mmCIF file of C-alpha atoms in Angstrom:
data_model
loop_
_atom_site.group_PDB
_atom_site.id
_atom_site.type_symbol
_atom_site.label_atom_id
_atom_site.label_comp_id
_atom_site.label_asym_id
_atom_site.label_seq_id
_atom_site.Cartn_x
_atom_site.Cartn_y
_atom_site.Cartn_z
ATOM 1 C CA MET A 1 57.564 103.696 135.931
ATOM 2 C CA SER A 2 55.473 103.314 132.778
ATOM 3 C CA SER A 3 54.950 99.842 131.333
ATOM 4 C CA ARG A 4 57.415 99.142 128.563
ATOM 5 C CA LEU A 5 56.460 98.512 124.959
ATOM 6 C CA PRO A 6 58.919 96.252 123.121
ATOM 7 C CA LEU A 7 60.509 97.801 120.069
ATOM 8 C CA ARG A 8 58.637 96.653 116.969
ATOM 9 C CA SER A 9 59.070 97.120 113.245
ATOM 10 C CA LEU A 10 61.133 99.992 111.904
ATOM 11 C CA ILE A 11 61.928 102.950 114.116
ATOM 12 C CA ALA A 12 63.658 105.874 112.458
ATOM 13 C CA VAL A 13 66.899 106.851 114.057
ATOM 14 C CA ALA A 14 67.659 110.303 112.668
ATOM 15 C CA THR A 15 69.983 112.604 114.509
ATOM 16 C CA ALA A 16 69.147 115.525 112.281
ATOM 17 C CA THR A 17 69.169 118.588 114.455
ATOM 18 C CA THR A 18 69.978 121.714 112.476
ATOM 19 C CA VAL A 19 72.240 123.117 115.166
ATOM 20 C CA LEU A 20 74.409 120.043 115.530
ATOM 21 C CA GLY A 21 74.339 118.886 111.908
ATOM 22 C CA LEU A 22 74.501 115.170 112.712
ATOM 23 C CA THR A 23 73.698 112.445 110.210
ATOM 24 C CA ALA A 24 71.302 109.538 110.578
ATOM 25 C CA CYS A 25 72.687 106.115 111.435
ATOM 26 C CA GLY A 26 69.940 104.163 109.690
ATOM 27 C CA ALA A 27 66.830 102.270 110.620
ATOM 28 C CA VAL A 28 66.249 100.307 113.807
ATOM 29 C CA THR A 29 64.724 96.875 113.971
ATOM 30 C CA SER A 30 64.112 94.476 116.822
ATOM 31 C CA ALA A 31 65.964 91.247 116.188
ATOM 32 C CA ASP A 32 67.635 88.310 117.899
ATOM 33 C CA SER A 33 71.049 89.163 116.516
ATOM 34 C CA ALA A 34 72.906 92.443 116.535
ATOM 35 C CA GLY A 35 74.490 94.357 113.697
ATOM 36 C CA SER A 36 73.794 94.402 109.973
ATOM 37 C CA ASP A 37 74.443 96.467 106.897
ATOM 38 C CA ASP A 38 70.814 97.619 106.998
ATOM 39 C CA GLY A 39 71.048 99.484 110.282
ATOM 40 C CA PHE A 40 70.855 99.031 114.013
ATOM 41 C CA LYS A 41 69.337 95.860 115.492
ATOM 42 C CA LEU A 42 68.573 95.729 119.182
ATOM 43 C CA ALA A 43 70.471 93.060 121.124
ATOM 44 C CA ALA A 44 68.409 90.059 122.191
ATOM 45 C CA HIS A 45 69.421 90.449 125.843
ATOM 46 C CA VAL A 46 68.267 94.070 125.868
ATOM 47 C CA GLN A 47 64.973 93.158 124.223
ATOM 48 C CA GLN A 48 64.489 90.413 126.804
ATOM 49 C CA ARG A 49 64.894 92.889 129.686
ATOM 50 C CA ILE A 50 62.323 95.147 128.036
ATOM 51 C CA ASP A 51 59.892 92.233 127.581
ATOM 52 C CA ASP A 52 60.417 91.123 131.184
ATOM 53 C CA GLY A 53 59.826 94.630 132.546
ATOM 54 C CA LYS A 54 63.239 94.805 134.205
ATOM 55 C CA PRO A 55 64.867 98.193 134.912
ATOM 56 C CA LEU A 56 67.001 99.461 132.060
ATOM 57 C CA ARG A 57 70.736 99.657 132.772
ATOM 58 C CA ILE A 58 72.044 102.902 131.307
ATOM 59 C CA LYS A 59 75.713 103.795 131.656
ATOM 60 C CA LEU A 60 77.226 107.236 131.148
ATOM 61 C CA SER A 61 80.916 106.803 130.352
ATOM 62 C CA TYR A 62 82.557 110.139 131.164
ATOM 63 C CA HIS A 63 86.138 110.770 130.060
ATOM 64 C CA ASP A 64 87.268 111.764 133.574
ATOM 65 C CA PRO A 65 84.858 111.503 136.540
ATOM 66 C CA SER A 66 87.421 113.197 138.810
ATOM 67 C CA LEU A 67 86.774 116.546 137.099
ATOM 68 C CA ALA A 68 84.492 118.959 138.948
ATOM 69 C CA PHE A 69 82.307 119.117 135.831
ATOM 70 C CA ALA A 70 81.339 115.468 136.359
ATOM 71 C CA THR A 71 79.441 116.294 139.556
ATOM 72 C CA PRO A 72 76.533 118.185 137.945
ATOM 73 C CA ILE A 73 76.448 115.635 135.112
ATOM 74 C CA GLY A 74 76.019 112.918 137.717
ATOM 75 C CA ALA A 75 73.298 114.912 139.461
ATOM 76 C CA GLY A 76 71.308 115.200 136.234
ATOM 77 C CA MET A 77 71.816 111.507 135.521
ATOM 78 C CA LYS A 78 70.539 110.520 138.975
ATOM 79 C CA LYS A 79 67.505 112.764 138.598
ATOM 80 C CA ALA A 80 66.602 111.115 135.293
ATOM 81 C CA GLY A 81 67.204 107.654 136.719
ATOM 82 C CA LYS A 82 64.859 108.317 139.619
ATOM 83 C CA GLU A 83 62.146 109.890 137.471
ATOM 84 C CA LEU A 84 62.291 107.254 134.744
ATOM 85 C CA GLY A 85 62.889 104.200 136.912
ATOM 86 C CA VAL A 86 66.167 103.142 135.326
ATOM 87 C CA GLU A 87 69.476 102.020 136.790
ATOM 88 C CA ALA A 88 71.739 104.865 135.674
ATOM 89 C CA SER A 89 75.393 105.118 136.655
ATOM 90 C CA LEU A 90 78.389 107.310 135.820
ATOM 91 C CA ILE A 91 81.558 105.425 134.943
ATOM 92 C CA GLY A 92 84.930 106.294 133.429
ATOM 93 C CA PRO A 93 88.672 106.425 134.099
ATOM 94 C CA THR A 94 90.146 108.847 136.617
ATOM 95 C CA GLY A 95 92.696 110.989 134.822
ATOM 96 C CA GLY A 96 91.179 110.795 131.355
ATOM 97 C CA ASP A 97 92.877 107.622 130.067
ATOM 98 C CA ALA A 98 91.260 106.741 126.729
ATOM 99 C CA ALA A 99 92.543 103.144 126.728
ATOM 100 C CA LYS A 100 91.017 102.516 130.161
ATOM 101 C CA GLN A 101 87.735 104.076 129.051
ATOM 102 C CA VAL A 102 87.613 101.788 125.997
ATOM 103 C CA SER A 103 88.456 98.724 128.112
ATOM 104 C CA GLU A 104 85.728 99.511 130.638
ATOM 105 C CA ILE A 105 83.100 99.861 127.910
ATOM 106 C CA GLN A 106 84.245 96.684 126.172
ATOM 107 C CA THR A 107 83.901 94.756 129.426
ATOM 108 C CA LEU A 108 80.321 95.992 129.845
ATOM 109 C CA LEU A 109 79.468 94.916 126.317
ATOM 110 C CA GLN A 110 81.106 91.510 126.700
ATOM 111 C CA GLN A 111 79.289 90.884 129.962
ATOM 112 C CA LYS A 112 75.993 92.149 128.490
ATOM 113 C CA ALA A 113 75.778 94.468 131.500
ATOM 114 C CA VAL A 114 74.491 97.574 129.705
ATOM 115 C CA ASP A 115 71.237 98.285 127.847
ATOM 116 C CA GLY A 116 71.968 101.860 126.756
ATOM 117 C CA LEU A 117 75.286 103.686 126.550
ATOM 118 C CA ALA A 118 76.230 107.376 126.511
ATOM 119 C CA VAL A 119 79.895 108.220 125.868
ATOM 120 C CA SER A 120 81.923 111.364 126.526
ATOM 121 C CA SER A 121 85.176 110.679 124.703
ATOM 122 C CA ALA A 122 88.592 111.127 126.235
ATOM 123 C CA SER A 123 89.833 110.831 122.645
ATOM 124 C CA SER A 124 87.490 110.900 119.653
ATOM 125 C CA ASP A 125 89.704 108.657 117.526
ATOM 126 C CA ALA A 126 90.257 106.163 120.338
ATOM 127 C CA LEU A 127 86.546 105.893 121.150
ATOM 128 C CA LYS A 128 85.198 105.529 117.599
ATOM 129 C CA PRO A 129 85.856 101.754 117.417
ATOM 130 C CA VAL A 130 84.169 100.994 120.743
ATOM 131 C CA ILE A 131 81.172 103.192 119.816
ATOM 132 C CA ALA A 132 80.912 101.123 116.629
ATOM 133 C CA GLN A 133 81.269 97.970 118.716
ATOM 134 C CA ALA A 134 78.320 98.981 120.917
ATOM 135 C CA TYR A 135 76.219 99.865 117.869
ATOM 136 C CA LYS A 136 76.968 96.541 116.176
ATOM 137 C CA ALA A 137 76.350 94.673 119.447
ATOM 138 C CA GLY A 138 72.816 96.066 119.501
ATOM 139 C CA VAL A 139 73.267 98.485 122.392
ATOM 140 C CA PRO A 140 71.935 101.973 121.559
ATOM 141 C CA VAL A 141 74.763 104.486 121.930
ATOM 142 C CA VAL A 142 74.890 108.278 121.991
ATOM 143 C CA SER A 143 77.630 110.755 122.722
ATOM 144 C CA PHE A 144 77.189 113.397 125.399
ATOM 145 C CA ASN A 145 79.241 116.411 126.504
ATOM 146 C CA THR A 146 81.849 115.703 123.786
ATOM 147 C CA ASP A 147 80.622 115.072 120.255
ATOM 148 C CA ASN A 148 81.926 112.277 118.024
ATOM 149 C CA PRO A 149 80.131 113.025 114.732
ATOM 150 C CA ASP A 150 82.223 110.691 112.554
ATOM 151 C CA SER A 151 81.394 107.674 114.709
ATOM 152 C CA GLU A 152 78.348 105.405 114.752
ATOM 153 C CA GLN A 153 76.745 107.378 117.576
ATOM 154 C CA MET A 154 72.975 107.645 117.228
ATOM 155 C CA GLY A 155 72.788 111.195 118.574
ATOM 156 C CA PHE A 156 74.661 113.839 120.568
ATOM 157 C CA VAL A 157 73.611 115.510 123.817
ATOM 158 C CA GLY A 158 75.588 118.633 124.638
ATOM 159 C CA GLN A 159 76.975 121.902 123.438
ATOM 160 C CA ASP A 160 78.230 122.639 119.942
ATOM 161 C CA LEU A 161 81.896 122.793 120.953
ATOM 162 C CA LYS A 162 83.344 124.580 117.924
ATOM 163 C CA ALA A 163 80.568 127.155 117.977
ATOM 164 C CA SER A 164 81.087 127.766 121.694
ATOM 165 C CA GLY A 165 84.841 128.240 121.232
ATOM 166 C CA LYS A 166 84.189 130.699 118.426
ATOM 167 C CA ALA A 167 81.690 132.584 120.593
ATOM 168 C CA GLN A 168 84.231 132.752 123.418
ATOM 169 C CA ALA A 169 86.839 134.342 121.140
ATOM 170 C CA GLU A 170 84.366 136.814 119.694
ATOM 171 C CA ARG A 171 83.271 137.874 123.163
ATOM 172 C CA LEU A 172 86.892 138.392 124.228
ATOM 173 C CA ARG A 173 87.411 140.605 121.194
ATOM 174 C CA GLU A 174 84.354 142.643 122.151
ATOM 175 C CA GLU A 175 85.625 143.010 125.706
ATOM 176 C CA LEU A 176 89.072 144.104 124.514
ATOM 177 C CA GLY A 177 87.891 146.441 121.775
ATOM 178 C CA ALA A 178 88.279 146.410 118.002
ATOM 179 C CA ASP A 179 91.811 147.857 117.973
ATOM 180 C CA ALA A 180 93.233 145.662 120.724
ATOM 181 C CA LYS A 181 96.761 144.302 120.320
ATOM 182 C CA GLY A 182 98.646 141.805 122.424
ATOM 183 C CA LYS A 183 98.627 138.165 123.468
ATOM 184 C CA VAL A 184 95.740 135.909 124.444
ATOM 185 C CA VAL A 185 96.953 132.879 126.409
ATOM 186 C CA VAL A 186 94.728 129.801 126.145
ATOM 187 C CA PHE A 187 94.652 127.006 128.739
ATOM 188 C CA SER A 188 93.079 123.543 128.754
ATOM 189 C CA VAL A 189 93.068 120.667 131.226
ATOM 190 C CA ASP A 190 93.669 118.248 128.332
ATOM 191 C CA THR A 191 94.917 119.684 125.059
ATOM 192 C CA GLY A 192 94.956 116.196 123.542
ATOM 193 C CA ALA A 193 91.250 115.554 124.032
ATOM 194 C CA GLY A 194 88.802 115.779 121.158
ATOM 195 C CA TRP A 195 86.575 118.272 122.954
ATOM 196 C CA SER A 196 89.582 120.542 123.531
ATOM 197 C CA HIS A 197 90.595 120.364 119.877
ATOM 198 C CA ASP A 198 87.071 121.246 118.778
ATOM 199 C CA ARG A 199 86.690 124.150 121.161
ATOM 200 C CA PHE A 200 90.144 125.541 120.347
ATOM 201 C CA SER A 201 89.457 125.202 116.620
ATOM 202 C CA GLY A 202 86.392 127.382 117.075
ATOM 203 C CA PHE A 203 88.411 129.783 119.211
ATOM 204 C CA GLU A 204 90.968 130.203 116.420
ATOM 205 C CA GLN A 205 88.168 130.949 113.967
ATOM 206 C CA GLY A 206 86.771 133.583 116.294
ATOM 207 C CA MET A 207 90.172 135.237 116.631
ATOM 208 C CA SER A 208 90.874 135.228 112.899
ATOM 209 C CA GLY A 209 91.471 138.698 111.488
ATOM 210 C CA SER A 210 92.174 140.320 114.854
ATOM 211 C CA GLY A 211 95.404 141.943 115.932
ATOM 212 C CA LEU A 212 95.678 139.482 118.807
ATOM 213 C CA GLU A 213 98.284 136.737 119.077
ATOM 214 C CA ILE A 214 97.172 133.364 120.445
ATOM 215 C CA VAL A 215 99.570 131.614 122.818
ATOM 216 C CA GLY A 216 98.766 127.947 123.425
ATOM 217 C CA PRO A 217 96.705 126.057 124.116
ATOM 218 C CA VAL A 218 98.741 125.207 127.195
ATOM 219 C CA ASN A 219 98.008 121.899 128.908
ATOM 220 C CA VAL A 220 97.523 122.336 132.670
ATOM 221 C CA GLY A 221 96.200 118.898 133.668
ATOM 222 C CA ASN A 222 93.404 118.005 136.072
ATOM 223 C CA GLU A 223 95.038 118.459 139.473
ATOM 224 C CA PRO A 224 94.221 121.965 140.807
ATOM 225 C CA SER A 225 97.565 122.879 142.380
ATOM 226 C CA ALA A 226 99.532 121.543 139.401
ATOM 227 C CA ALA A 227 97.212 123.412 137.045
ATOM 228 C CA TYR A 228 97.811 126.658 138.907
ATOM 229 C CA ASN A 229 101.570 126.112 138.877
ATOM 230 C CA THR A 230 101.494 125.593 135.115
ATOM 231 C CA VAL A 231 99.479 128.772 134.628
ATOM 232 C CA GLU A 232 101.887 130.678 136.862
ATOM 233 C CA SER A 233 104.998 129.457 135.048
ATOM 234 C CA THR A 234 103.411 130.118 131.656
ATOM 235 C CA MET A 235 102.385 133.660 132.524
ATOM 236 C CA SER A 236 105.777 134.485 134.049
ATOM 237 C CA GLY A 237 107.343 133.801 130.671
ATOM 238 C CA GLN A 238 104.977 136.044 128.705
ATOM 239 C CA SER A 239 104.778 139.785 128.169
ATOM 240 C CA GLY A 240 102.063 141.844 126.547
ATOM 241 C CA VAL A 241 99.242 139.537 127.666
ATOM 242 C CA VAL A 242 95.865 141.258 127.444
ATOM 243 C CA ALA A 243 93.594 138.228 127.972
ATOM 244 C CA VAL A 244 93.494 134.625 129.096
ATOM 245 C CA ALA A 245 90.975 132.006 128.042
ATOM 246 C CA GLY A 246 90.135 128.714 129.735
ATOM 247 C CA LEU A 247 88.633 126.051 127.484
ATOM 248 C CA ASP A 248 86.976 124.248 130.396
ATOM 249 C CA CYS A 249 85.909 124.586 134.006
ATOM 250 C CA CYS A 250 89.173 123.945 135.748
ATOM 251 C CA SER A 251 91.691 125.722 133.535
ATOM 252 C CA THR A 252 89.396 128.747 133.850
ATOM 253 C CA THR A 253 89.562 128.730 137.655
ATOM 254 C CA ALA A 254 93.321 128.082 137.627
ATOM 255 C CA ALA A 255 93.868 131.069 135.316
ATOM 256 C CA ALA A 256 91.543 133.239 137.388
ATOM 257 C CA LYS A 257 93.410 132.329 140.558
ATOM 258 C CA TRP A 258 96.637 133.561 138.985
ATOM 259 C CA VAL A 259 95.046 136.800 137.735
ATOM 260 C CA ALA A 260 93.643 137.467 141.206
ATOM 261 C CA GLY A 261 96.913 136.696 142.964
ATOM 262 C CA ALA A 262 98.945 138.794 140.545
ATOM 263 C CA LYS A 263 96.441 141.659 140.925
ATOM 264 C CA LYS A 264 95.952 141.774 137.155
ATOM 265 C CA LYS A 265 92.164 141.854 137.008
ATOM 266 C CA ASP A 266 92.148 145.371 135.553
ATOM 267 C CA ALA A 267 94.854 144.565 133.006
ATOM 268 C CA VAL A 268 93.927 141.032 131.856
ATOM 269 C CA THR A 269 90.509 140.052 130.516
ATOM 270 C CA VAL A 270 89.420 136.538 131.502
ATOM 271 C CA GLY A 271 86.868 134.438 129.627
ATOM 272 C CA GLY A 272 86.188 130.794 130.358
ATOM 273 C CA PHE A 273 83.736 127.941 130.536
ATOM 274 C CA ASP A 274 81.330 126.496 133.070
ATOM 275 C CA LEU A 275 80.016 127.907 136.308
ATOM 276 C CA LEU A 276 81.554 126.207 139.296
ATOM 277 C CA PRO A 277 81.235 127.891 142.717
ATOM 278 C CA GLN A 278 84.822 129.185 142.371
ATOM 279 C CA THR A 279 84.027 130.628 138.954
ATOM 280 C CA ALA A 280 81.004 132.413 140.385
ATOM 281 C CA GLU A 281 83.200 133.968 143.091
ATOM 282 C CA TYR A 282 85.677 135.204 140.482
ATOM 283 C CA LEU A 283 82.824 136.666 138.429
ATOM 284 C CA GLU A 284 81.450 138.438 141.481
ATOM 285 C CA SER A 285 84.843 139.922 142.315
ATOM 286 C CA GLY A 286 85.480 141.036 138.736
ATOM 287 C CA VAL A 287 88.438 138.713 138.096
ATOM 288 C CA VAL A 288 86.517 136.723 135.462
ATOM 289 C CA ASP A 289 84.727 138.858 132.888
ATOM 290 C CA PHE A 290 82.488 136.111 131.535
ATOM 291 C CA THR A 291 82.035 132.367 131.431
ATOM 292 C CA ILE A 292 79.984 130.130 129.164
ATOM 293 C CA SER A 293 77.704 127.602 130.826
ATOM 294 C CA GLN A 294 76.784 124.471 128.905
ATOM 295 C CA ASN A 295 74.286 123.152 131.461
ATOM 296 C CA PRO A 296 75.988 119.885 132.508
ATOM 297 C CA THR A 297 73.072 118.862 134.727
ATOM 298 C CA GLU A 298 70.833 118.876 131.669
ATOM 299 C CA GLN A 299 73.449 116.915 129.715
ATOM 300 C CA GLY A 300 73.380 114.136 132.286
ATOM 301 C CA TYR A 301 69.599 114.174 132.432
ATOM 302 C CA GLN A 302 69.016 114.182 128.682
ATOM 303 C CA ALA A 303 71.641 111.508 127.986
ATOM 304 C CA VAL A 304 69.626 109.109 130.140
ATOM 305 C CA LYS A 305 66.265 110.285 128.842
ATOM 306 C CA VAL A 306 66.931 109.899 125.112
ATOM 307 C CA LEU A 307 68.139 106.330 125.653
ATOM 308 C CA HIS A 308 65.249 105.495 127.976
ATOM 309 C CA ASP A 309 62.655 106.936 125.609
ATOM 310 C CA PHE A 310 64.117 105.016 122.676
ATOM 311 C CA LEU A 311 64.102 101.692 124.512
ATOM 312 C CA ASP A 312 60.966 102.166 126.588
ATOM 313 C CA GLU A 313 58.730 104.022 124.156
ATOM 314 C CA GLY A 314 60.280 103.614 120.720
ATOM 315 C CA THR A 315 61.014 107.343 120.452
ATOM 316 C CA GLU A 316 63.587 108.202 117.813
ATOM 317 C CA ILE A 317 66.946 109.386 119.082
ATOM 318 C CA SER A 318 67.692 113.006 118.201
ATOM 319 C CA GLY A 319 70.481 115.333 119.202
ATOM 320 C CA VAL A 320 69.842 117.623 122.151
ATOM 321 C CA ASN A 321 71.656 120.969 122.136
ATOM 322 C CA THR A 322 72.112 122.111 125.737
ATOM 323 C CA GLY A 323 73.176 125.564 124.529
ATOM 324 C CA ALA A 324 75.751 128.184 125.438
ATOM 325 C CA GLN A 325 74.766 130.782 128.027
ATOM 326 C CA PHE A 326 77.072 133.724 128.668
ATOM 327 C CA VAL A 327 77.273 134.451 132.384
ATOM 328 C CA THR A 328 78.666 137.743 133.698
ATOM 329 C CA ARG A 329 78.515 139.513 137.029
ATOM 330 C CA ASP A 330 75.347 141.252 135.804
ATOM 331 C CA ASN A 331 73.310 138.070 135.249
ATOM 332 C CA LEU A 332 75.070 135.785 137.722
ATOM 333 C CA GLY A 333 72.059 135.759 140.016
ATOM 334 C CA GLU A 334 69.917 134.246 137.254
ATOM 335 C CA ALA A 335 72.383 131.459 136.396
ATOM 336 C CA THR A 336 72.633 127.987 137.899
ATOM 337 C CA VAL A 337 75.930 127.313 139.659
ATOM 338 C CA GLU A 338 77.268 123.845 138.813
ATOM 339 C CA LYS A 339 77.852 122.346 142.246
#
């Protein structure tokens, strides 16, 4: 691990990446007290750990660690922790409970048990106050995986969610053809989550002006068998469906399972997100036409790295766009499966 340099003087904290369009949170100064109208001031207890050469404690608060998507995020986080010599850990409430996520973060702040915080919001509105609390307490805080641009986050690591939802819709339209008519059923594991709202908002934009009718989004939940049952009951009540869209890893696989079981792969176009092993199998068999990978391993890695580099080296925090890669059966061999 490199020797740490304490934060000195003013360090610009601009999150101005063109792709993500974030705004700067102000200037950073090292001080004994946290929070001011002039910008971010590093907490005294964090500065002391830096001065003493102790390992940084970086926490990634994920909105639901029970989701399959959390596994590659955790792998990237562990890789960064090992390479950078920091104590990095993935925390969060099973089931996506925003109140529990807020409470867990507040406890860390009260106990001064965190030196850098990355947050993936279960609910953007619910998490804004605790993000502000971390900022004012002098703990550098970024969002990852799910953006919270109206909060006091100091940067965002992840995919542009609205843009990715729009791209998904546009690709479905290409697959179906310009004159396509019928229904497109949209599924999500959590329709109430901020990330789901953002992605669906982009999806609606991408579908605007088409002859296709959007049904949903339909909430399927996180439990695989329950998610499949919801997809099955939803589809049994619909006619004229020409496509289904999953807004995340697990609604995509639940929808694909139904399409495969109903032998509808030639009649229903499927487009989703993420590249779990199951998704790769459905791509290979032609059940899923495409999926969009957002590189969760890189999200976990970069969330740790931007916080480490800020604290350890005084590097300004900037947004990191992990991109949107379309994966089909044709390029599946070149893509990284999110195990």
